[in-house]
Tab-separated table of C-alpha atoms in Angstrom:
chain	number	residue	atom	x	y	z
A	118	MET	CA	149.310	124.211	80.071
A	119	ALA	CA	149.589	127.255	82.304
A	120	LEU	CA	146.618	128.848	80.540
A	121	VAL	CA	144.517	125.669	80.916
A	122	HIS	CA	145.415	125.521	84.602
A	123	LYS	CA	144.291	129.133	85.067
A	124	LEU	CA	141.024	128.541	83.234
A	125	LEU	CA	140.212	125.373	85.210
A	126	ARG	CA	141.101	127.044	88.493
A	127	GLY	CA	138.924	130.030	87.632
A	128	THR	CA	136.012	127.750	86.702
A	129	TYR	CA	136.297	125.911	90.024
A	130	ILE	CA	136.267	129.144	91.986
A	131	LEU	CA	133.299	130.534	90.055
A	132	ARG	CA	131.260	127.377	90.658
A	133	LYS	CA	131.721	127.865	94.403
A	134	PHE	CA	130.678	131.540	94.364
A	135	SER	CA	127.640	132.915	92.599
A	136	LYS	CA	129.131	136.271	91.672
A	137	PRO	CA	132.653	136.803	90.282
A	138	THR	CA	134.842	139.334	91.982
A	139	SER	CA	137.745	141.455	90.819
A	140	ALA	CA	140.121	138.869	92.335
A	141	LEU	CA	139.187	136.482	89.512
A	142	TYR	CA	140.260	138.847	86.725
A	143	PRO	CA	143.847	137.514	86.528
A	144	PHE	CA	142.517	133.972	86.070
A	145	LEU	CA	139.865	134.526	83.394
A	146	GLY	CA	140.590	137.954	81.945
A	147	VAL	CA	138.546	141.144	81.828
A	148	ARG	CA	136.417	139.974	78.901
A	149	PHE	CA	135.266	136.877	80.811
A	150	ALA	CA	134.539	138.884	83.976
A	151	GLU	CA	132.443	141.406	82.033
A	152	TYR	CA	130.602	138.556	80.321
A	153	SER	CA	129.720	136.759	83.525
A	154	SER	CA	128.783	139.946	85.400
A	155	SER	CA	126.384	140.926	82.602
A	156	LEU	CA	124.547	137.605	83.041
A	157	GLN	CA	124.017	138.022	86.778
A	158	LYS	CA	120.450	138.837	87.859
A	159	PRO	CA	119.300	139.832	91.343
A	160	VAL	CA	117.372	137.130	93.196
A	161	ALA	CA	114.649	138.438	95.487
A	162	SER	CA	113.690	136.839	98.789
A	163	PRO	CA	110.189	135.231	99.122
A	164	GLY	CA	108.816	138.027	101.266
A	165	LYS	CA	110.218	140.784	99.127
A	166	ALA	CA	109.069	139.058	95.925
A	167	SER	CA	105.436	138.899	97.148
A	168	SER	CA	105.464	142.569	98.110
A	169	GLN	CA	106.942	143.493	94.767
A	170	ARG	CA	104.231	141.514	92.928
A	171	LYS	CA	101.580	143.371	94.951
A	172	THR	CA	103.140	146.706	94.122
A	173	GLU	CA	103.268	145.726	90.473
A	174	GLY	CA	99.568	144.850	90.476
A	175	ASP	CA	98.683	148.230	91.979
A	176	LEU	CA	100.704	150.109	89.396
A	177	GLN	CA	99.397	148.227	86.381
A	178	GLY	CA	96.006	149.881	86.641
A	179	ASP	CA	97.343	153.443	86.259
A	180	HIS	CA	100.675	153.071	84.491
A	181	GLN	CA	100.438	149.797	82.648
A	182	LYS	CA	102.458	151.031	79.674
A	183	GLU	CA	105.031	153.021	81.624
A	184	VAL	CA	105.943	150.578	84.399
A	185	ALA	CA	107.895	147.398	83.600
A	186	LEU	CA	109.364	145.578	86.585
A	187	ASP	CA	111.778	142.657	86.121
A	188	ILE	CA	111.087	140.356	89.064
A	189	THR	CA	112.829	137.027	89.433
A	190	SER	CA	111.199	134.360	91.574
A	191	PRO	CA	113.309	132.312	94.012
A	192	GLU	CA	112.754	129.191	91.955
A	193	GLU	CA	114.252	130.739	88.811
A	194	LYS	CA	118.010	130.471	88.339
A	195	PRO	CA	120.160	132.913	86.357
A	196	ASP	CA	121.082	131.564	82.948
A	197	VAL	CA	124.872	131.669	83.410
A	198	SER	CA	127.108	129.458	81.299
A	199	PHE	CA	130.697	129.643	82.490
A	200	ASP	CA	131.729	126.988	79.980
A	201	LYS	CA	130.512	129.199	77.138
A	202	ALA	CA	132.395	132.170	78.576
A	203	ILE	CA	135.597	130.120	78.741
A	204	ARG	CA	135.112	128.968	75.152
A	205	ASP	CA	134.574	132.560	74.009
A	206	GLU	CA	137.756	133.660	75.777
A	207	ALA	CA	139.742	130.806	74.232
A	208	MET	CA	138.343	131.504	70.755
A	209	TYR	CA	139.335	135.159	71.100
A	210	HIS	CA	142.961	134.202	71.740
A	211	PHE	CA	142.959	131.609	68.961
A	212	ARG	CA	141.705	134.214	66.476
A	213	HIS	CA	144.432	136.560	67.661
A	214	LEU	CA	147.002	133.809	67.192
A	215	LYS	CA	145.719	133.126	63.672
A	216	ASP	CA	146.118	136.807	62.770
A	217	GLU	CA	149.706	136.733	64.047
A	218	ILE	CA	150.545	133.639	61.961
A	219	VAL	CA	149.031	135.126	58.807
A	220	ALA	CA	150.900	138.391	59.373
A	221	HIS	CA	154.142	136.450	59.836
A	222	TRP	CA	153.612	134.612	56.531
A	223	ARG	CA	153.026	137.870	54.707
A	224	GLY	CA	156.068	139.504	56.290
A	225	PRO	CA	157.106	141.342	59.479
A	226	GLU	CA	154.047	143.027	60.965
A	227	GLY	CA	152.003	141.829	57.998
A	228	ARG	CA	153.961	143.857	55.437
A	229	PRO	CA	156.029	142.575	52.519
A	230	LEU	CA	159.628	141.846	53.429
A	231	HIS	CA	161.145	144.187	50.830
A	232	ASP	CA	159.115	147.112	52.217
A	233	VAL	CA	160.455	146.441	55.711
A	234	LEU	CA	164.070	146.141	54.527
A	235	LEU	CA	163.877	149.454	52.675
A	236	GLU	CA	162.294	151.251	55.603
A	237	GLN	CA	164.475	154.081	56.895
A	238	ALA	CA	162.265	155.480	59.679
A	239	LYS	CA	159.468	154.176	61.854
A	240	VAL	CA	157.145	155.692	64.462
A	241	VAL	CA	156.843	153.214	67.332
A	242	TRP	CA	154.728	155.257	69.765
A	243	GLN	CA	152.594	158.292	69.152
A	244	PHE	CA	149.928	159.942	71.272
A	245	ARG	CA	146.620	160.716	69.576
A	246	GLY	CA	144.097	159.239	72.008
A	247	LYS	CA	143.482	157.449	75.282
A	248	GLU	CA	144.312	154.071	73.733
A	249	ASP	CA	147.861	155.362	73.198
A	250	LEU	CA	148.175	156.313	76.881
A	251	ASP	CA	147.078	152.805	77.885
A	252	LYS	CA	150.357	151.493	76.439
A	253	TRP	CA	152.270	153.294	79.206
A	254	THR	CA	152.472	153.310	82.984
A	255	VAL	CA	153.867	155.842	85.451
A	256	THR	CA	155.603	155.305	88.777
A	257	SER	CA	157.445	157.317	91.425
A	258	ASP	CA	159.206	156.964	94.748
A	259	LYS	CA	155.791	156.664	96.395
A	260	THR	CA	156.244	152.920	95.968
A	261	ILE	CA	158.993	153.095	98.627
A	262	GLY	CA	157.307	155.723	100.801
A	263	GLY	CA	158.472	158.888	99.035
A	264	ARG	CA	156.519	162.061	98.334
A	265	SER	CA	156.975	162.543	94.587
A	266	GLU	CA	153.895	162.576	92.370
A	267	VAL	CA	153.592	161.903	88.656
A	268	PHE	CA	150.633	161.949	86.262
A	269	LEU	CA	150.087	161.239	82.575
A	270	LYS	CA	147.341	162.708	80.401
A	271	MET	CA	146.644	163.777	76.836
A	272	GLY	CA	147.994	167.144	75.775
A	273	LYS	CA	146.276	169.970	73.962
A	274	ASN	CA	144.001	168.900	71.082
A	275	ASN	CA	144.928	165.249	71.760
A	276	GLN	CA	148.138	165.600	69.771
A	277	SER	CA	150.669	164.704	72.490
A	278	ALA	CA	151.141	163.127	75.913
A	279	LEU	CA	151.818	165.320	78.931
A	280	LEU	CA	153.854	163.865	81.782
A	281	TYR	CA	153.790	166.145	84.811
A	282	GLY	CA	154.017	166.134	88.576
A	283	THR	CA	156.153	167.182	91.527
A	284	LEU	CA	159.560	165.820	92.483
A	285	SER	CA	160.495	165.526	96.158
A	286	CYS	CA	163.863	164.284	97.396
A	287	GLU	CA	162.683	163.858	100.995
A	288	ALA	CA	163.666	160.373	102.111
A	289	PRO	CA	160.959	158.057	103.494
A	290	GLN	CA	160.722	157.940	107.286
A	291	ASP	CA	161.153	154.177	107.482
A	292	GLY	CA	164.573	154.040	109.144
A	293	GLU	CA	166.118	152.257	106.136
A	294	SER	CA	165.898	154.424	103.006
A	295	THR	CA	168.390	157.277	102.769
A	296	ARG	CA	167.637	158.521	99.240
A	297	SER	CA	164.534	159.305	97.262
A	298	GLY	CA	163.265	161.524	94.490
A	299	TYR	CA	162.411	159.937	91.136
A	300	CYS	CA	159.508	159.801	88.707
A	301	ALA	CA	159.281	157.607	85.633
A	302	MET	CA	157.165	156.789	82.587
A	303	ILE	CA	157.549	153.250	81.192
A	304	SER	CA	156.030	151.572	78.145
A	305	ARG	CA	154.089	148.373	78.734
A	306	ILE	CA	155.493	145.150	77.319
A	307	PRO	CA	153.559	144.255	74.144
A	308	ARG	CA	151.453	141.116	74.404
A	309	GLY	CA	150.341	138.628	71.797
A	310	ALA	CA	147.804	135.807	71.807
A	311	PHE	CA	147.453	133.952	75.130
A	312	GLU	CA	149.271	136.863	76.822
A	313	ARG	CA	152.623	135.957	75.275
A	314	LYS	CA	155.375	138.522	75.705
A	315	MET	CA	156.402	140.180	72.446
A	316	SER	CA	159.425	142.348	71.631
A	317	TYR	CA	160.501	145.031	69.168
A	318	ASP	CA	163.108	144.447	66.474
A	319	TRP	CA	165.075	147.623	65.732
A	320	SER	CA	168.144	145.905	64.317
A	321	GLN	CA	167.903	147.746	60.980
A	322	PHE	CA	167.936	151.183	62.664
A	323	ASN	CA	170.751	152.949	64.491
A	324	THR	CA	169.156	156.014	66.140
A	325	LEU	CA	166.330	156.757	68.562
A	326	TYR	CA	164.224	159.718	67.427
A	327	LEU	CA	161.952	161.753	69.730
A	328	ARG	CA	159.973	164.958	69.450
A	329	VAL	CA	159.535	166.445	72.911
A	330	ARG	CA	159.004	169.697	74.764
A	331	GLY	CA	160.235	170.053	78.356
A	332	ASP	CA	160.973	172.560	81.084
A	333	GLY	CA	164.768	172.411	80.952
A	334	ARG	CA	165.253	169.391	83.195
A	335	PRO	CA	167.511	166.468	82.237
A	336	TRP	CA	165.894	163.062	81.752
A	337	MET	CA	167.300	159.572	81.540
A	338	VAL	CA	166.136	157.455	78.604
A	339	ASN	CA	166.124	153.759	79.544
A	340	ILE	CA	165.756	150.798	77.191
A	341	LYS	CA	165.227	147.248	78.439
A	342	GLU	CA	165.877	144.056	76.546
A	343	ASP	CA	163.522	141.098	76.475
A	344	ILE	CA	164.914	138.659	79.053
A	345	ASP	CA	163.287	135.997	81.224
A	346	PHE	CA	165.927	135.791	83.976
A	347	PHE	CA	164.713	137.220	87.283
A	348	GLN	CA	168.273	138.107	88.298
A	349	ARG	CA	168.583	140.470	85.315
A	350	ARG	CA	165.287	142.306	85.641
A	351	ASN	CA	167.025	145.498	86.880
A	352	GLN	CA	169.460	145.653	83.966
A	353	MET	CA	168.939	148.310	81.308
A	354	TYR	CA	170.669	150.539	78.772
A	355	SER	CA	170.540	154.273	79.407
A	356	TYR	CA	171.481	157.656	78.009
A	357	PHE	CA	170.698	161.305	78.763
A	358	MET	CA	168.105	163.590	77.214
A	359	PHE	CA	168.415	167.326	77.921
A	360	THR	CA	165.323	169.460	77.392
A	361	ARG	CA	165.728	173.151	76.524
A	362	GLY	CA	162.569	174.574	78.050
A	363	GLY	CA	160.451	177.228	76.440
A	364	PRO	CA	157.451	176.940	74.104
A	365	TYR	CA	159.214	175.306	71.160
A	366	TRP	CA	159.426	171.618	70.286
A	367	GLN	CA	162.823	169.962	69.994
A	368	GLU	CA	163.867	166.894	68.058
A	369	VAL	CA	166.124	164.552	70.020
A	370	LYS	CA	168.278	162.020	68.173
A	371	ILE	CA	170.230	159.519	70.283
A	372	PRO	CA	172.376	156.881	68.521
A	373	PHE	CA	171.921	153.424	69.987
A	374	SER	CA	175.701	153.104	70.205
A	375	LYS	CA	175.683	155.738	72.996
A	376	PHE	CA	173.520	153.747	75.397
A	377	PHE	CA	175.541	152.386	78.321
A	378	PHE	CA	174.831	149.266	80.337
A	379	SER	CA	173.695	149.626	83.968
A	380	ASN	CA	172.245	147.522	86.762
A	381	ARG	CA	170.124	148.983	89.572
A	382	GLY	CA	171.112	152.469	88.440
A	383	ARG	CA	174.872	151.787	88.603
A	384	ILE	CA	177.017	151.912	85.468
A	385	ARG	CA	178.762	148.569	85.031
A	386	ASP	CA	182.467	148.266	84.369
A	387	VAL	CA	181.831	145.693	81.651
A	388	GLN	CA	179.810	147.297	78.881
A	389	HIS	CA	177.642	145.512	76.315
A	390	GLU	CA	176.042	146.703	73.127
A	391	LEU	CA	172.297	147.199	73.155
A	392	PRO	CA	170.622	144.102	71.596
A	393	LEU	CA	168.345	145.856	69.116
A	394	ASP	CA	166.561	142.704	67.976
A	395	LYS	CA	164.788	142.053	71.306
A	396	ILE	CA	163.639	145.322	72.879
A	397	SER	CA	160.878	144.957	75.456
A	398	SER	CA	160.250	148.507	76.702
A	399	ILE	CA	161.496	152.073	76.895
A	400	GLY	CA	161.189	154.557	79.735
A	401	PHE	CA	161.946	158.095	80.880
A	402	THR	CA	163.193	158.825	84.399
A	403	LEU	CA	163.576	162.152	86.201
A	404	ALA	CA	165.938	162.114	89.193
A	405	ASP	CA	167.915	165.376	89.065
A	406	LYS	CA	167.625	166.032	92.848
A	407	VAL	CA	165.740	169.307	92.322
A	408	ASP	CA	162.500	169.593	94.274
A	409	GLY	CA	159.554	171.146	92.516
A	410	PRO	CA	157.108	170.749	89.628
A	411	PHE	CA	158.107	169.332	86.253
A	412	PHE	CA	156.582	168.474	82.904
A	413	LEU	CA	157.549	166.659	79.730
A	414	GLU	CA	155.392	166.697	76.603
A	415	ILE	CA	155.951	163.973	74.014
A	416	ASP	CA	154.683	164.032	70.440
A	417	PHE	CA	156.068	160.712	69.197
A	418	ILE	CA	158.868	158.202	69.740
A	419	GLY	CA	160.447	156.501	66.767
A	420	VAL	CA	163.591	155.003	65.287
A	421	PHE	CA	165.434	155.764	62.058
A	422	THR	CA	168.633	155.023	60.167
A	423	ASP	CA	171.193	157.844	60.114
A	424	PRO	CA	173.665	157.169	57.270
A	425	ALA	CA	176.104	159.707	58.731
A	426	HIS	CA	176.448	157.750	61.970
A	427	THR	CA	178.963	154.929	61.555
A	428	GLU	CA	179.956	154.333	65.188
A	429	GLU	CA	179.214	150.789	66.357
A	430	PHE	CA	179.855	151.157	70.089
A	431	ALA	CA	181.006	154.207	72.044
A	432	TYR	CA	182.584	152.449	75.031
A	433	GLU	CA	185.759	150.434	75.369
A	434	ASN	CA	186.190	147.075	77.001
A	435	SER	CA	189.433	145.465	78.130
A	436	PRO	CA	190.209	141.752	78.633
A	437	GLU	CA	190.819	142.454	82.324
A	438	LEU	CA	187.219	143.620	82.737
A	439	ASN	CA	185.570	141.362	80.189
A	440	PRO	CA	187.178	137.911	79.946
A	441	ARG	CA	185.031	137.104	76.913
A	442	LEU	CA	187.224	139.449	74.858
A	443	VAL	CA	190.215	137.130	75.294
A	444	LYS	CA	190.680	135.011	72.181
């Protein structure tokens, strides 16, 4: 119903205005906006149209084959069908939904179930082109008035992603903020048909596996679970990643049992295990309070099963802190 409401609202707005603007993109999607903008034709005024016809007649004598002017009279109306554009957008999502249902019947991600159960390692993100960078977003303390800068681009030979920038711990001059100095790279939440939120299921794996190359700075690896409660949007599970610096790649293996529970950057007294069956995103944060340039190069991010790691959870809980432990 929410999608129908958006489509109807977008249609009403477009019928009032002859040309769609970028403000309508959230209602009808980029594909619909591109479709409607491609159908728009300039409409000339009566005086300008007559002068253009005269100019065209003069040019036809000398350059009849080379000159081709597309002139629209005031009486002609652009052939724009917003209903057809809406149908095309809806059919696109329905086809996407059909592909998801077929893939679910065949098995997780369209693969046979026994192949998925026997899988010991999996590459979740890799960086081999611009489409891989589009799955990520970067942010810094500039959102609160800070001076840090962060950028993301493809590495050498399009075989990695390069996260770089400058960290500044200077607090914003707004009279309220007293701390600053962070840069982050966060994966976008995967989306299905009709913009439904999707999640990752890593329940059969026990270790996060990364191949990175840094400048010696420590990073925080953050994993968020798929939740719909607004009050819990700042909750995440975190652990440290220490880069060595130098020209050589390093392989980082972090067991999921080591990730601790935090809220708004503060470690909570009551700890919870990371729910591996509903992961929404992963991120990397630099906030080591050292001003200056930084870089982090990432080859791939994956998960795997380490048979030597048998630890279930690295942190203790007591009934005094967690009443749910009382039987």
